[in-house]
């Protein structure tokens, strides 16, 4: 994924079910900070866990083009989802869809 950082026109990245772990999520986060055209990112069904979600959350404020973020079935817990939710409070965000289904989130999760 590191080579994709050079591509500034990439609009969609589908890497679901690729056995990505935290390092894959960090690479995706790096891509989010350098590519302002990326509108769709699917990392679903990978094991990015809380640490990977936190890396993504740290990149989200730098990307204002992302419309769809799919991180379902990524073994993310309350802490990772909390960081994502806080990052999305940025008023410049355009995100229209966030899929967090089937993660390790406590049923009564609160910010």
mmCIF file of C-alpha atoms in Angstrom, residues 4-98:
data_model
loop_
_atom_site.group_PDB
_atom_site.id
_atom_site.type_symbol
_atom_site.label_atom_id
_atom_site.label_comp_id
_atom_site.label_asym_id
_atom_site.label_seq_id
_atom_site.Cartn_x
_atom_site.Cartn_y
_atom_site.Cartn_z
ATOM 1 C CA UNK A 4 -0.279 4.034 -3.409
ATOM 2 C CA UNK A 5 0.832 7.117 -1.472
ATOM 3 C CA UNK A 6 2.359 8.371 -4.712
ATOM 4 C CA UNK A 7 -1.010 8.201 -6.456
ATOM 5 C CA UNK A 8 -2.783 11.473 -5.668
ATOM 6 C CA UNK A 9 -5.801 10.722 -7.894
ATOM 7 C CA UNK A 10 -6.956 7.433 -6.345
ATOM 8 C CA UNK A 11 -10.644 7.763 -5.451
ATOM 9 C CA UNK A 12 -11.539 4.262 -4.189
ATOM 10 C CA UNK A 13 -9.563 1.651 -2.312
ATOM 11 C CA UNK A 14 -11.073 -1.785 -1.704
ATOM 12 C CA UNK A 15 -8.825 -3.866 0.558
ATOM 13 C CA UNK A 16 -11.417 -5.737 2.584
ATOM 14 C CA UNK A 17 -10.707 -9.363 3.529
ATOM 15 C CA UNK A 18 -6.962 -9.084 2.901
ATOM 16 C CA UNK A 19 -5.686 -10.179 6.307
ATOM 17 C CA UNK A 20 -4.526 -6.627 7.044
ATOM 18 C CA UNK A 21 -3.594 -5.954 10.607
ATOM 19 C CA UNK A 22 -2.462 -2.807 12.436
ATOM 20 C CA UNK A 23 0.307 -2.092 9.920
ATOM 21 C CA UNK A 24 -2.209 -2.216 7.057
ATOM 22 C CA UNK A 25 -4.405 0.273 8.876
ATOM 23 C CA UNK A 26 -1.402 2.540 9.453
ATOM 24 C CA UNK A 27 -0.592 2.404 5.750
ATOM 25 C CA UNK A 28 -4.205 3.297 4.942
ATOM 26 C CA UNK A 29 -3.996 6.171 7.438
ATOM 27 C CA UNK A 30 -0.862 7.443 5.697
ATOM 28 C CA UNK A 31 -2.744 7.308 2.414
ATOM 29 C CA UNK A 32 -5.611 9.325 3.903
ATOM 30 C CA UNK A 33 -3.232 12.104 4.890
ATOM 31 C CA UNK A 34 -1.618 12.378 1.451
ATOM 32 C CA UNK A 35 -4.519 11.719 -0.930
ATOM 33 C CA UNK A 36 -7.226 14.371 -0.871
ATOM 34 C CA UNK A 37 -9.228 12.619 -3.603
ATOM 35 C CA UNK A 38 -9.883 9.345 -1.787
ATOM 36 C CA UNK A 39 -13.642 9.044 -1.341
ATOM 37 C CA UNK A 40 -14.120 5.339 -0.523
ATOM 38 C CA UNK A 41 -12.035 3.160 1.791
ATOM 39 C CA UNK A 42 -13.022 -0.411 2.614
ATOM 40 C CA UNK A 43 -10.886 -2.115 5.248
ATOM 41 C CA UNK A 44 -13.688 -4.449 6.336
ATOM 42 C CA UNK A 45 -12.993 -7.987 7.523
ATOM 43 C CA UNK A 46 -9.396 -7.297 8.525
ATOM 44 C CA UNK A 47 -7.832 -7.479 11.988
ATOM 45 C CA UNK A 48 -6.938 -3.820 12.472
ATOM 46 C CA UNK A 49 -8.180 -3.799 16.088
ATOM 47 C CA UNK A 50 -8.191 -0.686 18.295
ATOM 48 C CA UNK A 51 -4.655 0.338 17.399
ATOM 49 C CA UNK A 52 -5.441 0.389 13.683
ATOM 50 C CA UNK A 53 -8.669 2.316 14.265
ATOM 51 C CA UNK A 54 -6.768 4.876 16.316
ATOM 52 C CA UNK A 55 -4.269 5.301 13.466
ATOM 53 C CA UNK A 56 -7.177 5.911 11.080
ATOM 54 C CA UNK A 57 -8.762 8.385 13.503
ATOM 55 C CA UNK A 58 -5.545 10.386 13.635
ATOM 56 C CA UNK A 59 -5.551 10.648 9.821
ATOM 57 C CA UNK A 60 -9.214 11.562 9.378
ATOM 58 C CA UNK A 61 -8.832 15.280 10.228
ATOM 59 C CA UNK A 62 -6.369 15.624 7.330
ATOM 60 C CA UNK A 63 -8.711 14.198 4.705
ATOM 61 C CA UNK A 64 -11.841 16.110 3.725
ATOM 62 C CA UNK A 65 -12.843 14.049 0.693
ATOM 63 C CA UNK A 66 -13.617 10.682 2.309
ATOM 64 C CA UNK A 67 -17.311 9.824 1.970
ATOM 65 C CA UNK A 68 -17.351 6.109 2.836
ATOM 66 C CA UNK A 69 -15.328 4.325 5.497
ATOM 67 C CA UNK A 70 -16.033 0.634 5.934
ATOM 68 C CA UNK A 71 -14.347 -0.926 8.956
ATOM 69 C CA UNK A 72 -16.809 -3.687 9.774
ATOM 70 C CA UNK A 73 -15.566 -7.000 11.177
ATOM 71 C CA UNK A 74 -12.166 -5.533 12.089
ATOM 72 C CA UNK A 75 -12.031 -6.615 15.747
ATOM 73 C CA UNK A 76 -12.221 -2.991 16.871
ATOM 74 C CA UNK A 77 -13.285 -2.391 20.464
ATOM 75 C CA UNK A 78 -14.829 0.543 22.281
ATOM 76 C CA UNK A 79 -11.556 2.476 22.461
ATOM 77 C CA UNK A 80 -10.936 2.392 18.712
ATOM 78 C CA UNK A 81 -14.517 3.315 17.859
ATOM 79 C CA UNK A 82 -14.382 6.159 20.381
ATOM 80 C CA UNK A 83 -11.340 7.628 18.606
ATOM 81 C CA UNK A 84 -13.066 7.325 15.213
ATOM 82 C CA UNK A 85 -16.210 9.013 16.569
ATOM 83 C CA UNK A 86 -14.231 11.874 18.086
ATOM 84 C CA UNK A 87 -12.291 12.411 14.849
ATOM 85 C CA UNK A 88 -15.545 12.611 12.917
ATOM 86 C CA UNK A 89 -16.719 15.535 15.016
ATOM 87 C CA UNK A 90 -14.570 17.713 12.767
ATOM 88 C CA UNK A 91 -17.014 20.056 10.947
ATOM 89 C CA UNK A 92 -15.013 19.789 7.703
ATOM 90 C CA UNK A 93 -15.778 16.110 7.341
ATOM 91 C CA UNK A 94 -17.957 14.957 4.464
ATOM 92 C CA UNK A 95 -18.324 11.316 5.593
ATOM 93 C CA UNK A 96 -21.700 9.907 4.548
ATOM 94 C CA UNK A 97 -21.308 6.267 5.557
ATOM 95 C CA UNK A 98 -19.408 4.620 8.394
#
